[in-house]
Tab-separated table of C-alpha atoms in Angstrom:
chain	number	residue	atom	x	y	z
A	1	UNK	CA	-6.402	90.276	206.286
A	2	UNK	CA	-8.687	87.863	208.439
A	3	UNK	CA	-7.560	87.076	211.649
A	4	UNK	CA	-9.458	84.910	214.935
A	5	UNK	CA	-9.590	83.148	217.834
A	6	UNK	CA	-12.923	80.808	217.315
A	7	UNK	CA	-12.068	77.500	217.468
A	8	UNK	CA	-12.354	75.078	215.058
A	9	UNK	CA	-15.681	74.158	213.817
A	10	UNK	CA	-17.044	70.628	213.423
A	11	UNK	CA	-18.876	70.706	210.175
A	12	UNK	CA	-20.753	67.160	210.881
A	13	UNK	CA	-24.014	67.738	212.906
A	14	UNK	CA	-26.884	66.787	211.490
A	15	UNK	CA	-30.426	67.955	211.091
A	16	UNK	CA	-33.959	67.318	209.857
A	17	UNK	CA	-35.714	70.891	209.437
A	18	UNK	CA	-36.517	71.838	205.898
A	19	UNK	CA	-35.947	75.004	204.076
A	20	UNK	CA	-38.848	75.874	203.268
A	21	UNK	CA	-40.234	76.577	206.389
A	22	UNK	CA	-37.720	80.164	206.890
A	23	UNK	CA	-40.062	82.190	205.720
A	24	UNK	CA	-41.272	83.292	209.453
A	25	UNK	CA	-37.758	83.896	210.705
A	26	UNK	CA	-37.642	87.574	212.121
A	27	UNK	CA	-35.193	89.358	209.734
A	28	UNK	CA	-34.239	93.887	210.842
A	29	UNK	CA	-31.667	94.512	207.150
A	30	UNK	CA	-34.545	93.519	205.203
A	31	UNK	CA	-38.258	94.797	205.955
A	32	UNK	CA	-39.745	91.799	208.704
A	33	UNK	CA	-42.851	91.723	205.801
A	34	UNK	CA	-40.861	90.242	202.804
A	35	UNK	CA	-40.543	86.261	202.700
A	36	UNK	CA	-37.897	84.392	201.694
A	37	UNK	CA	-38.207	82.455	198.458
A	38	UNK	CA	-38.794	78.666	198.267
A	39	UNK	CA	-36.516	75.976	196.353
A	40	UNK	CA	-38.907	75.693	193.471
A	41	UNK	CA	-39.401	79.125	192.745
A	42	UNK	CA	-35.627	80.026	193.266
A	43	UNK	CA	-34.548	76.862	190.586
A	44	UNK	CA	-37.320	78.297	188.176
A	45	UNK	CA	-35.930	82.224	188.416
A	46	UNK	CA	-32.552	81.979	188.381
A	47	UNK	CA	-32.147	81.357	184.702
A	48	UNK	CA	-33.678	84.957	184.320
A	49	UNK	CA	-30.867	86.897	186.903
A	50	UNK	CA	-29.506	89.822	185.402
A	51	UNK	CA	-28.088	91.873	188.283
A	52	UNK	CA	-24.671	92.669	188.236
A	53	UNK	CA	-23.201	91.014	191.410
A	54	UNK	CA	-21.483	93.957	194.491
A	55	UNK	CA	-19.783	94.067	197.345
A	56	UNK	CA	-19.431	91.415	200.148
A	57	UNK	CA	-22.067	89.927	202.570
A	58	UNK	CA	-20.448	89.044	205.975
A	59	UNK	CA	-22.785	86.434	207.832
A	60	UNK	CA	-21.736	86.196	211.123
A	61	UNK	CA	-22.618	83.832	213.684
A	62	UNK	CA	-23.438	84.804	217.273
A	63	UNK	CA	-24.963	83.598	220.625
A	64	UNK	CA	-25.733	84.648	223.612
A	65	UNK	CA	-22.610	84.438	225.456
A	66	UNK	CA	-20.412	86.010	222.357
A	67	UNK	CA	-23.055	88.950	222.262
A	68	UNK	CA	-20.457	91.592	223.523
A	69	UNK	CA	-18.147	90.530	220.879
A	70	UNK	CA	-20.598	90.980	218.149
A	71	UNK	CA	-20.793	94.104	219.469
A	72	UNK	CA	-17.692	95.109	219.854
A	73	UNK	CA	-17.373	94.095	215.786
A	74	UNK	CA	-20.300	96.115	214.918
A	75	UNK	CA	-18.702	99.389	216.762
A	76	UNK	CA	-15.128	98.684	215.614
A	77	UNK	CA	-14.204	97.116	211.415
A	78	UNK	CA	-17.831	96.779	210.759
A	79	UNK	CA	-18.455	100.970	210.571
A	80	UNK	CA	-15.505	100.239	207.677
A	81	UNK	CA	-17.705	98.398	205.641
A	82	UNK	CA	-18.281	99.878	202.068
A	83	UNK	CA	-21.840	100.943	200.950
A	84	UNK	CA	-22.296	98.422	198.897
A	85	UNK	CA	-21.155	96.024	201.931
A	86	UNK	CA	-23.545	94.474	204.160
A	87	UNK	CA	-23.908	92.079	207.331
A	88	UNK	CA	-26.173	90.220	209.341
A	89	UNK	CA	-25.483	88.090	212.366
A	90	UNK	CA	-27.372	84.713	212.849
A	91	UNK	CA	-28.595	84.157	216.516
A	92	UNK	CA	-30.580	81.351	218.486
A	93	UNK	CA	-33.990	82.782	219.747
A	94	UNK	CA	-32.375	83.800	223.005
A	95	UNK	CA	-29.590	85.557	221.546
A	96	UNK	CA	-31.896	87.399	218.481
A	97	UNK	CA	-34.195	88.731	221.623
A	98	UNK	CA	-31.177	90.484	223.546
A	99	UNK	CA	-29.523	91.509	220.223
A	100	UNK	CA	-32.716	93.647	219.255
A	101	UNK	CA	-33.495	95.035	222.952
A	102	UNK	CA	-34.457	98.309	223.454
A	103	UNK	CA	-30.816	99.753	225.311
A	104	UNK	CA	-27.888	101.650	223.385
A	105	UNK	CA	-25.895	98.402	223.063
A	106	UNK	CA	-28.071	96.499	219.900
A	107	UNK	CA	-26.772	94.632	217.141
A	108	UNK	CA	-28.469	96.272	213.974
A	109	UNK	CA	-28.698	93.298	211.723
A	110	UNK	CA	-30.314	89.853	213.032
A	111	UNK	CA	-31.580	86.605	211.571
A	112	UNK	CA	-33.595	85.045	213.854
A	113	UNK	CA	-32.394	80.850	214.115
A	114	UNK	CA	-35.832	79.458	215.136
A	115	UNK	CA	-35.119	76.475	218.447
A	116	UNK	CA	-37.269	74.221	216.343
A	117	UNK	CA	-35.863	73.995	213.327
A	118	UNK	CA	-33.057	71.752	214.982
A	119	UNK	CA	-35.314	70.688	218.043
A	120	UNK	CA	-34.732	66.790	216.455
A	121	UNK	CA	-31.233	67.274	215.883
A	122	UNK	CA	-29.028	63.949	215.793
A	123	UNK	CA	-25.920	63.576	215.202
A	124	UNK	CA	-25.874	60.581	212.253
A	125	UNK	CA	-22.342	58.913	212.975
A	126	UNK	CA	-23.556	58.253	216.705
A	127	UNK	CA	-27.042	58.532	216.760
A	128	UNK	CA	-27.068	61.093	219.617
A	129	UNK	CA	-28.591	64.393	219.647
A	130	UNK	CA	-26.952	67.368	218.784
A	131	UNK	CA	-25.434	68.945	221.588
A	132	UNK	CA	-25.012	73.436	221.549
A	133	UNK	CA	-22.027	73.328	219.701
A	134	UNK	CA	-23.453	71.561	216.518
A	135	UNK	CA	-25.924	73.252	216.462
A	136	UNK	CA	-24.262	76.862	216.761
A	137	UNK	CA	-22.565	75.421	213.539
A	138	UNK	CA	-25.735	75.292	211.358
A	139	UNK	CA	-26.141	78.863	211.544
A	140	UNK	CA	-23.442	79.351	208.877
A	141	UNK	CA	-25.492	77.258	206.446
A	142	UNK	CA	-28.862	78.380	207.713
A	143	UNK	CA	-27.700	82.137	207.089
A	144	UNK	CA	-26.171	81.593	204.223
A	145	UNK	CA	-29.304	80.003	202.152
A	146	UNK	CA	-31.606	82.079	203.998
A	147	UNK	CA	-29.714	85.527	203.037
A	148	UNK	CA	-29.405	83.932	199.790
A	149	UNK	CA	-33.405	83.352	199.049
A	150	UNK	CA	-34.349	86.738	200.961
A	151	UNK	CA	-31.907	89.062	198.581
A	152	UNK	CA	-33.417	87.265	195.425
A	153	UNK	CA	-36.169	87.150	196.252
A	154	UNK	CA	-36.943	90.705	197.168
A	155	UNK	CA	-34.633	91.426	193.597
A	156	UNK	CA	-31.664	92.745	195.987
A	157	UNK	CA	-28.268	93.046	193.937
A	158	UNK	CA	-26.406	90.327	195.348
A	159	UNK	CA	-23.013	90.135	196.887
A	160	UNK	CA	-19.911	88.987	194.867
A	161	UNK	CA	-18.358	87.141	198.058
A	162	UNK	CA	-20.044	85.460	201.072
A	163	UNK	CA	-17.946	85.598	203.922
A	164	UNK	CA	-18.910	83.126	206.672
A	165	UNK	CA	-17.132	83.844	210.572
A	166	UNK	CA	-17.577	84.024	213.552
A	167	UNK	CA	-18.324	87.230	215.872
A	168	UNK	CA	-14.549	87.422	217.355
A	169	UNK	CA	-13.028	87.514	213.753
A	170	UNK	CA	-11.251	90.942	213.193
A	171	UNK	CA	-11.409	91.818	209.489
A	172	UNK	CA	-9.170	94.595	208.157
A	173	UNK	CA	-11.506	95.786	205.937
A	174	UNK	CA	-9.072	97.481	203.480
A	175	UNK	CA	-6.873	94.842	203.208
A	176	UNK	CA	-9.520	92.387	203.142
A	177	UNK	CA	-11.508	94.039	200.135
A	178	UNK	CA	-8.267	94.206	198.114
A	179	UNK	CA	-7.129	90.993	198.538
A	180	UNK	CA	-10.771	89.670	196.972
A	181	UNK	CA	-10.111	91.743	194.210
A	182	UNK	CA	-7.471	89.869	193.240
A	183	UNK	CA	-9.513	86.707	192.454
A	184	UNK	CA	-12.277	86.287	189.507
A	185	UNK	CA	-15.554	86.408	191.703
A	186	UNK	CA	-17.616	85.253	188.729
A	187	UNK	CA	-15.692	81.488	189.172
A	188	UNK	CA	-16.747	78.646	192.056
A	189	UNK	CA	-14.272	79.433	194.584
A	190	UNK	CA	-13.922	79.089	197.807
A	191	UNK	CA	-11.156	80.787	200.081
A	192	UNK	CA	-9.986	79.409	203.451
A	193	UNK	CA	-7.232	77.549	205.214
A	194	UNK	CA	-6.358	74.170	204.833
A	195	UNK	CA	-4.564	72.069	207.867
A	196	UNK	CA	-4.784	68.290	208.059
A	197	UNK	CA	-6.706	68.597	211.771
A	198	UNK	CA	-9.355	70.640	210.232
A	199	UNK	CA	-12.372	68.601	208.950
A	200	UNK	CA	-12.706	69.580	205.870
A	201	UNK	CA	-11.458	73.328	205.926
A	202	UNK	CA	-10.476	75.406	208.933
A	203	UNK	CA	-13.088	77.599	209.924
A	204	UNK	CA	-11.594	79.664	212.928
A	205	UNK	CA	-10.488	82.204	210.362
A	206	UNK	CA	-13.063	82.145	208.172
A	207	UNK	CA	-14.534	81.155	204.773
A	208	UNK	CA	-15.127	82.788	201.669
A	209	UNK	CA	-17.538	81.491	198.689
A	210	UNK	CA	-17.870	83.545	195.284
């Protein structure tokens, strides 16, 4: 159902931003006025959700260089997408700025990566900074908890899957959507490959989290 070419990602770079800070990142699904909700108030609220969980949110991570290919997504699988289906794609500051220009050719959906938030990056098994590549890598868990915080806290229904990939992943949406259907969203799961070169799990083709 999922198939790429993005190479493998190294899920080891390290960084010393905090969380709490997101709430200034520019953000075009969701109204640029709401914030994002902080750790505290999240742990506090989320004894109290009630929502019944829909559809799938695909975050998908983008630079400059990959643009066309986001693009080429957004005019091709992504006009597929169920109602209750949503994206975003996770940029760098350069990237977010030509992704929301003024031309035909504009992605419709971007979280804005701030530069600082990994401007101390360093990588903790050698003590070196972070070169592009690790840090292209913590946009899957910076638009992950960011989407997260931003659909509770503006009381958004949230999605039963989170997909994380990469802009050059083709998803056959039918297929795709049926073959999540066959697993029990409501249980800690997470859906990928497995291959003993892969730290951790392989993420050219993906990863899903319930």
């Amino acid at each position: 159902a999922v198939d790429g070419s993005a190479a493998h990602k190294a899920r080891e770079a390290g960084a010393s931003s905090n969380y709490e800070d997101y709430s200034s990142c520019s953000w075009e699904v969701w109204h640029s006025g709401e914030r994002s909700m902080g750790l505290a108030e999240l742990s506090s609220s989320m004894a109290s959700e009630s929502k019944q969980r829909k559809g799938i949110m695909y975050i998908v991570v983008t630079g400059l260089p990959s643009l066309n290919k986001a693009l080429l997504a957004q005019d091709t699988w992504m006009t597929r997408l169920r109602r209750q289906d949503k994206a975003v794609h996770v940029c760098a500051e350069d990237c977010a700025q030509a992704a929301r220009g003024d031309g035909p050719r504009r992605l419709r959906s971007v979280l804005q990566m701030p530069n600082a938030l990994l401007a101390d990056c360093i990588r903790p098994e050698t003590g070196k900074p972070c070169n592009g590549y690790h840090k292209a890598n913590l946009k899957f868990p910076f638009g992950l908890v960011h989407t997260y915080r931003r659909l509770y806290a503006n009381n958004e229904t949230l999605p039963q899957w989170w997909v994380l990939k990469d802009e050059d992943v083709y998803v056959d949406v039918k297929n795709f959507t049926e073959h999540l259907a066959s697993h029990d969203a409501t249980q800690p799961l997470i859906l990928a490959s497995l291959a003993p070169e892969c730290p951790g799990v392989c993420g050219s083709g993906s990863v899903v989290l319930s």
